[in-house]
Coordinates of C-alpha atoms in Angstrom, one line a residue:
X296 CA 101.5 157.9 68.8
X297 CA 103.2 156.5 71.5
X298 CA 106.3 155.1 70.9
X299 CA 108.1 152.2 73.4
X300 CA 111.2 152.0 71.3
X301 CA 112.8 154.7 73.7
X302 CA 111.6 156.4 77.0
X303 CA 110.1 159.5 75.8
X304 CA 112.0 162.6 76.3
X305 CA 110.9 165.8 78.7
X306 CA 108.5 168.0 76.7
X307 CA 109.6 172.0 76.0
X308 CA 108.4 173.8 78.6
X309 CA 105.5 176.1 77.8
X310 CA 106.2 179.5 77.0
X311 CA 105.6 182.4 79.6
X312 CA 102.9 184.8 78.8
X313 CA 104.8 187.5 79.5
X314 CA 107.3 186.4 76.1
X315 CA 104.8 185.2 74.4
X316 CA 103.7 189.0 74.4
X317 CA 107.0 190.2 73.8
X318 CA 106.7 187.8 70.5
X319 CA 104.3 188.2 68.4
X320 CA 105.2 186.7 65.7
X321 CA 105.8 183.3 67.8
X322 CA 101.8 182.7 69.1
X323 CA 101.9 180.0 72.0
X324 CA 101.3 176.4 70.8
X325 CA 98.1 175.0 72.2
X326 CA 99.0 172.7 75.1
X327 CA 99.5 168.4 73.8
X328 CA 96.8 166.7 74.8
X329 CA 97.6 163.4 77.3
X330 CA 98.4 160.3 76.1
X331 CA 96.4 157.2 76.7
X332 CA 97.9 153.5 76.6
X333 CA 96.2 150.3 77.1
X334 CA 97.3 147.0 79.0
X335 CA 95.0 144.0 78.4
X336 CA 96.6 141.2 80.9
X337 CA 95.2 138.0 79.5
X338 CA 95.9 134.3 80.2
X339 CA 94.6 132.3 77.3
X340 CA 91.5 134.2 76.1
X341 CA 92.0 133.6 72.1
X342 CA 88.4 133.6 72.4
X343 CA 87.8 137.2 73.4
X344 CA 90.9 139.6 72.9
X345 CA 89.8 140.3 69.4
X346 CA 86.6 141.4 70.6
X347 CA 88.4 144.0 73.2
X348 CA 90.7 145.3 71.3
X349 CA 88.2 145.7 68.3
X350 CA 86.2 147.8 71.0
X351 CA 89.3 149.9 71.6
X352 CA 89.4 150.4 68.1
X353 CA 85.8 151.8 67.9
X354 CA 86.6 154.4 70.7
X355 CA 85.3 157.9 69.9
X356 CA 88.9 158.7 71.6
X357 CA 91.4 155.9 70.5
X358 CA 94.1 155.0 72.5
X359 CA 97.9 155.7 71.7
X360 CA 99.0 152.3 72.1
X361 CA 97.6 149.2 72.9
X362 CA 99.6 146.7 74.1
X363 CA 98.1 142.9 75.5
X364 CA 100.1 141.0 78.3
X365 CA 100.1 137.5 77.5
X366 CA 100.4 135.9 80.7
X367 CA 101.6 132.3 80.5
X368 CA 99.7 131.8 77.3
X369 CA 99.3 128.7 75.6
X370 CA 97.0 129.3 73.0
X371 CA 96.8 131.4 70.3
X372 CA 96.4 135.0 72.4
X373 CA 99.5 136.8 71.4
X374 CA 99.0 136.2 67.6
X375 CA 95.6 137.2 67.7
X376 CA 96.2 139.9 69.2
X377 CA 98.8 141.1 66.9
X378 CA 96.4 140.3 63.9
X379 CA 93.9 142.7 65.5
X380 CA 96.8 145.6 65.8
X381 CA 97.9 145.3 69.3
X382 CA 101.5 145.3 70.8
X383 CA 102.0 142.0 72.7
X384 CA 104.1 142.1 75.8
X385 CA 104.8 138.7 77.4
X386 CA 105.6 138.2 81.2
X387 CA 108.5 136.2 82.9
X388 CA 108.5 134.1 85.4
X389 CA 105.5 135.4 86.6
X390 CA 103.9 133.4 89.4
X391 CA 101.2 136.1 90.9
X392 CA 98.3 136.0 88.1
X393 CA 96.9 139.1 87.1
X394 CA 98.3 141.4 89.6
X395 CA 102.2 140.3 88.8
X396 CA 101.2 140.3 85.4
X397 CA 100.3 143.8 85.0
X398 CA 103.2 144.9 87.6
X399 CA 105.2 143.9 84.5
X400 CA 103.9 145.7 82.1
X401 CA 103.0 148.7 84.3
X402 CA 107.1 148.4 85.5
X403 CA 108.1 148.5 81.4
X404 CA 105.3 151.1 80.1
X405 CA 105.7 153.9 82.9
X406 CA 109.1 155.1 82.0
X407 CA 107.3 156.2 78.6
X408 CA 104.5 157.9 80.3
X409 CA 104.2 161.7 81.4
X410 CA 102.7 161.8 84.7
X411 CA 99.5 163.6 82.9
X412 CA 99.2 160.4 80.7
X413 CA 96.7 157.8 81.4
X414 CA 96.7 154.4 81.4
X415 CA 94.0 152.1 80.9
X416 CA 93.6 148.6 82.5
X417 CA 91.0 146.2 80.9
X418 CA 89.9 142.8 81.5
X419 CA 90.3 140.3 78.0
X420 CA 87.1 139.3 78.3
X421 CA 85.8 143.0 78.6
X422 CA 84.1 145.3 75.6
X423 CA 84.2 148.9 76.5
X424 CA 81.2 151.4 75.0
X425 CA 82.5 153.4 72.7
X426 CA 82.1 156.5 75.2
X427 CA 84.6 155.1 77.7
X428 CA 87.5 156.8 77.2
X429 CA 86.2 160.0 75.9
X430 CA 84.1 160.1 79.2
X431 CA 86.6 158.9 81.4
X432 CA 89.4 161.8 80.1
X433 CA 86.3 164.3 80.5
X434 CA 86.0 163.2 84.2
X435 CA 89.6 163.9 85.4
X436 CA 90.7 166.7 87.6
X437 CA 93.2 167.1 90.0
X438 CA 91.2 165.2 92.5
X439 CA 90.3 162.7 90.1
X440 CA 92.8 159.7 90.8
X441 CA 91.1 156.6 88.5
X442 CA 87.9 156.5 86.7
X443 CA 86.3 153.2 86.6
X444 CA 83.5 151.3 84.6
X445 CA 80.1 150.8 84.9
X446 CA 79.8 147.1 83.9
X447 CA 76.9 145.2 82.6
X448 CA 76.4 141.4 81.7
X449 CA 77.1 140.3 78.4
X450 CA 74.3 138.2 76.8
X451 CA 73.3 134.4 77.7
X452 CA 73.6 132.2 80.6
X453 CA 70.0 131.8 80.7
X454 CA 68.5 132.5 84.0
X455 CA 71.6 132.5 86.2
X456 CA 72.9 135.3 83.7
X457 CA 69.5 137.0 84.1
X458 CA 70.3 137.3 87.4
X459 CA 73.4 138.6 86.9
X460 CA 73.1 141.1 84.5
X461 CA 70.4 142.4 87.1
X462 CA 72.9 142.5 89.7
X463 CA 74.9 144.7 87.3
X464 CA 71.9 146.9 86.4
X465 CA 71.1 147.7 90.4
X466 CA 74.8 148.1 90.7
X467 CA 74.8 150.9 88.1
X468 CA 71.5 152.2 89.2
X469 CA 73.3 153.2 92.3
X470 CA 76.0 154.7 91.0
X471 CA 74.1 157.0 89.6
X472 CA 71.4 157.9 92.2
X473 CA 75.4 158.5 94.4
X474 CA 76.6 160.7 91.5
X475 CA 78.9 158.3 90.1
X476 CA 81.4 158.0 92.7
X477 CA 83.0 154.1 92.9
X478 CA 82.7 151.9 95.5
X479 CA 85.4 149.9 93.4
X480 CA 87.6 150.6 90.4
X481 CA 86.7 147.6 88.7
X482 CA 88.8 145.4 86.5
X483 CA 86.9 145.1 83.8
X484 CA 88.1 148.6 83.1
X485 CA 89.9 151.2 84.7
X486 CA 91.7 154.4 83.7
X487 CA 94.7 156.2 85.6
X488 CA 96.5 159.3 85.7
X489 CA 100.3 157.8 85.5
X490 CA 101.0 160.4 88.1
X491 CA 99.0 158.6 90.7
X492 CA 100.3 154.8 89.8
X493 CA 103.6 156.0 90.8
X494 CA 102.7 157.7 93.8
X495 CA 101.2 154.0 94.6
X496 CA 104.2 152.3 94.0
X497 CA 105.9 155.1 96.4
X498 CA 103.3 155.0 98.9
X499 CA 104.0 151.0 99.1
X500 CA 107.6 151.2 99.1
X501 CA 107.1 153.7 102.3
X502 CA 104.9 151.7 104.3
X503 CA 102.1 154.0 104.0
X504 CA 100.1 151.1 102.3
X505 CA 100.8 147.7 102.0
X506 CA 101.0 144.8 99.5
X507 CA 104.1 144.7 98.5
X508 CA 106.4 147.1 97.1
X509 CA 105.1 147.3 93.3
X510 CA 101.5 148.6 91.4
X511 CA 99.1 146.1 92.3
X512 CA 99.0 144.3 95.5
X513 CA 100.3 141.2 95.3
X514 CA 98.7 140.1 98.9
X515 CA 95.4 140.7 98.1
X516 CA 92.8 138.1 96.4
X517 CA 91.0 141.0 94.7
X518 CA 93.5 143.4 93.4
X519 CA 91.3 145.9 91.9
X520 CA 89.1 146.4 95.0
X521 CA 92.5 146.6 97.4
X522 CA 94.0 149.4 94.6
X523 CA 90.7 151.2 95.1
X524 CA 91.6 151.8 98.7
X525 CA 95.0 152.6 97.8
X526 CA 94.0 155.3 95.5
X527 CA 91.7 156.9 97.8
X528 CA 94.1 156.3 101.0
X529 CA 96.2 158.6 99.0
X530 CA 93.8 161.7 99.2
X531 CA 92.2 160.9 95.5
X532 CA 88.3 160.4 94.1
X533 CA 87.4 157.6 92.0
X534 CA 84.6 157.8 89.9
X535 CA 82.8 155.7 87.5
X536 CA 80.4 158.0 85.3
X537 CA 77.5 156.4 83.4
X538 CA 79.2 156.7 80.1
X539 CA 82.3 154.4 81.3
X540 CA 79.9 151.6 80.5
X541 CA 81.4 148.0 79.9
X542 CA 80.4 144.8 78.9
X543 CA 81.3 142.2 80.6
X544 CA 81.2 137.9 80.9
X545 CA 78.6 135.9 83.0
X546 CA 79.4 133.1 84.8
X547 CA 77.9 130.0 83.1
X548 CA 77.3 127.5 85.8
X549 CA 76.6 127.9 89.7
X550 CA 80.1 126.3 90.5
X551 CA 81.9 128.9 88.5
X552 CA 79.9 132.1 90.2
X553 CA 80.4 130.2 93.2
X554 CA 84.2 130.8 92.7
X555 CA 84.3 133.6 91.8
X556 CA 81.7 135.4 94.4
X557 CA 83.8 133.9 97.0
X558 CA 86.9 135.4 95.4
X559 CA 85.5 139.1 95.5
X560 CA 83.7 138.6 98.9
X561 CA 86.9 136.7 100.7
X562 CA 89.1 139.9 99.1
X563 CA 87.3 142.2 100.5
X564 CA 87.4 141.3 103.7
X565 CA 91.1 140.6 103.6
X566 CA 91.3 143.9 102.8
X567 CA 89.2 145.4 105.2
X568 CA 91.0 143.7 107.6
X569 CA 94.5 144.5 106.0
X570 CA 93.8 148.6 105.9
X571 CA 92.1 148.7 109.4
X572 CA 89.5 151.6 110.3
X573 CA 90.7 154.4 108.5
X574 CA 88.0 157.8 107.2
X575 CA 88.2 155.5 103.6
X576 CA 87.4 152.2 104.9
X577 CA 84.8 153.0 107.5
X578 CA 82.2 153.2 104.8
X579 CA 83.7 150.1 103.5
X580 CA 83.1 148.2 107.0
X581 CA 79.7 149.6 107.4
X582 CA 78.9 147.8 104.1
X583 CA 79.5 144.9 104.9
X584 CA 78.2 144.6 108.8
X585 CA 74.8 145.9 107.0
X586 CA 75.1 143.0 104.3
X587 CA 75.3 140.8 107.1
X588 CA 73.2 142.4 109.4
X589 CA 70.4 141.6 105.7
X590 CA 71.4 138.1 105.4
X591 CA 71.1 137.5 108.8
X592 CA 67.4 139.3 109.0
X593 CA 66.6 137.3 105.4
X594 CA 67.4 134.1 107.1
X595 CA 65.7 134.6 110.4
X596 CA 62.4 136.0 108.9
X597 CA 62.3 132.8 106.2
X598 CA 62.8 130.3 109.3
X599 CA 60.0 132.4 111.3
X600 CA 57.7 131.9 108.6
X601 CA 58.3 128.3 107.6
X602 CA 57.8 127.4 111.1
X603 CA 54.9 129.6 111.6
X604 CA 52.8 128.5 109.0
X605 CA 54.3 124.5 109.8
X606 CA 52.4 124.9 113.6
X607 CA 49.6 126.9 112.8
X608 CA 48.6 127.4 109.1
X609 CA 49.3 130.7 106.3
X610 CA 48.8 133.7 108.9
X611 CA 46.5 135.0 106.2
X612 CA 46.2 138.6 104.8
X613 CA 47.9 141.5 106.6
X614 CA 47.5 145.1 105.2
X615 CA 50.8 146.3 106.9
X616 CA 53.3 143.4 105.0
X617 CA 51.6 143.3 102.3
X618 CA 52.2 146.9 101.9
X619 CA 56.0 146.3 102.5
X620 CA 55.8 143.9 100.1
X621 CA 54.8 145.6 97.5
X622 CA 57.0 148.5 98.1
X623 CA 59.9 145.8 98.0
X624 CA 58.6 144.7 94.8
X625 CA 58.4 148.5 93.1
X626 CA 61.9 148.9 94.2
X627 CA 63.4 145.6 92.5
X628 CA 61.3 146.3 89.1
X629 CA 62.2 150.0 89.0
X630 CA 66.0 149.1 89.5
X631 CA 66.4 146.5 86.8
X632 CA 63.9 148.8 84.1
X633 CA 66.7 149.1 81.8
X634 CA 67.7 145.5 81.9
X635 CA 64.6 144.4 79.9
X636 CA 60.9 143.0 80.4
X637 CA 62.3 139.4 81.0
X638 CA 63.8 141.6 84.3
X639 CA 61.2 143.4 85.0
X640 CA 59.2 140.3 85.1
X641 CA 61.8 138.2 86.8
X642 CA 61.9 141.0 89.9
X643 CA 58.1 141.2 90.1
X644 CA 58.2 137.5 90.8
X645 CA 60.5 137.9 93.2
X646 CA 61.0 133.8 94.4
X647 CA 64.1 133.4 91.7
X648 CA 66.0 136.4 93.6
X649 CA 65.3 135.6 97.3
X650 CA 66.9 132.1 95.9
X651 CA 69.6 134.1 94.2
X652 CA 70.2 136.0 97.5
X653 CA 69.9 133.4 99.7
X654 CA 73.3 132.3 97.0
X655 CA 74.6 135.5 97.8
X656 CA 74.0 135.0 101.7
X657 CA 75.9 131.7 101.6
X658 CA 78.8 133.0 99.5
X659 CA 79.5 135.4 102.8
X660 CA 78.9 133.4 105.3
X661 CA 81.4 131.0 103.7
X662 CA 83.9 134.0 102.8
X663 CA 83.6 134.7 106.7
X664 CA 84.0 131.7 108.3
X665 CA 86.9 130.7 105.7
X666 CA 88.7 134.2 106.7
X667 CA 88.5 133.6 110.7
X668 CA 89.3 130.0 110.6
X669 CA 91.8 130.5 107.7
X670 CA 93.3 134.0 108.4
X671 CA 96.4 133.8 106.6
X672 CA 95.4 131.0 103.9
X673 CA 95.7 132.1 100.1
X674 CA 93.0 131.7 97.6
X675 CA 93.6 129.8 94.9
X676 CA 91.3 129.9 92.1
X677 CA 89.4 127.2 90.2

């Protein structure tokens, strides 16, 4: 177990082969295996963290410590968390949410940490499968930085969480069909070498990256996308492997996935622009100039219809886009098979996703426009 009463001392060096055949009678001890912590930052979610750390509890691997960062709190967090078996280790003075939150803890829980030990990050409102961590410590190497989760939508929301959890499904189809390799270490649930959290922290303090001179970045609106550049600036991979799955909360009301879409979409681009054109980002920029280069297409081709068939009637059947069409439609189906029939059926119908997208259109346009005519404006959240 790992023990925060005292920084952990160095471990006896390993003995040479060359002695260990000299002693017989002394076989080597088969290496320690790495420990694995957990930080749960949370800001009022007596609601959930039972149900988080209960999954941490049900791991196939369990963690060494868990320990839940009570940001803030006014509720009943802290002692729920400590009914459930979780350390509970409160911030001060903390004015940067979630990022200066777990700069904290990450500040107070490293000097315990080898740098082969890992450390797990994971959203409060977050249930990890059972899997994730033995998957996760199954998919480092030495070019392995940070493994990441595949997340899916918890139940409910009715159809705006429909939607949702397909977003999620497609998201995790692709990860796959790409081999598993992240386009974002996600928040919901992340795992690090403690090795490579330090050599952040360094890379920070030298200028190499920016965002302050801690962890997290405390510039950035979405810290877990701007760490995933740092960790790859840095020469690492990050993966998320299909058995890192996590479930995760839906937002409940438009205005609310309005917020937060803006959040992630706004981030990114702040980040984007933050880094610059580097061998990581350019992938990252091509992205988004082909999301817009879509949104822009979606939009032209719905006003060149609507005004089409306004002047001169339905064009009527065409082989050619109906044939597009239905190759469109395979595509969404297939994608969101896992997700259930009420997806599958939802995608073959295809009106409530253009309306979703045309959602997802505005939320960048707006996270554009917002960044250029308020470049150095700071979110603030709702």
């Amino acid at each position: 177990m790992l023990d925060l009463a005292a920084p952990s001392g160095p471990r006896p060096h390993p003995v040479p082969r060359h002695a260990a055949r000299r002693a017989h009678a002394a076989p080597e001890e088969p290496p320690t295996r790495p420990r694995l912590a957990v930080l749960i930052p949370a800001h009022n979610e007596a609601d959930r963290i039972g149900a988080a750390i209960d999954g941490l509890r049900d791991q196939t691997r369990r963690p060494d410590l868990v320990v839940v960062v009570c940001d803030n709190c006014t509720d009943d967090t802290a002692e729920i968390a400590v009914a459930h078996g979780a350390q509970v280790f409160h911030t001060q003075g903390n004015a940067h949410k979630k990022a200066g939150a777990l700069n904290q803890a990450i500040a107070w829980m490293l000097p315990h940490l080898d740098d082969r030990d890992l450390l797990l990050v994971q959203d409060a409102d977050t249930v990890l499968d059972p899997w994730f961590a033995e998957t996760a410590l199954a998919t480092f190497n030495r070019k392995v930085g940070a493994v990441g989760g595949v997340f899916y939508g918890e139940d409910g929301g009715g159809l705006l969480g429909l939607l949702q959890r397909m977003e999620f499904h497609r998201y995790a189809w692709e990860l796959e069909r790409t081999g598993g390799k992240a386009q974002v270490l996600t928040g919901t649930g992340t795992m690090f070498r403690a090795r490579v959290l330090r050599e952040v922290r360094a890379a920070r303090r030298a200028g190499v990256i920016g965002g302050g001179s801690s962890y997290y970045s405390l510039a950035s609106l979405t810290e877990d996308d701007e760490m995933t550049k740092a960790v790859k600036t840095l020469g690492y991979r990050a993966m998320s492997p299909a058995g890192c799955a996590v479930t995760t909360e839906v937002m409940p009301t438009l205005g609310k996935l309005w917020h937060q879409r803006l959040r992630w979409q706004r981030g990114a681009l702040e980040n984007l622009r933050d880094y610059g054109w580097t061998k990581v980002t350019a992938r990252y920029f091509a992205q988004q100039v082909l999301m817009g280069f879509g949104a822009l297409s979606f939009l032209v081709y719905l006003v060149y219809m609507t005004t089409f068939t306004t002047l001169y009637g339905w064009p009527g059947f065409s082989p050619f886009w109906t044939g597009i069409g239905l190759i469109f439609v395979v595509e969404k189906t297939v994608s969101v098979r896992r997700a259930g029939p009420k997806a599958v059926l939802v995608a073959a119908l295809m009106v409530p996703e253009m309306l979703y997208d045309l959602f997802q259109h505005a939320v960048y346009f707006s996270s554009l426009w917002g960044m250029v005519r308020r470049s150095e404006e700071k979110w603030v959240a709702t």
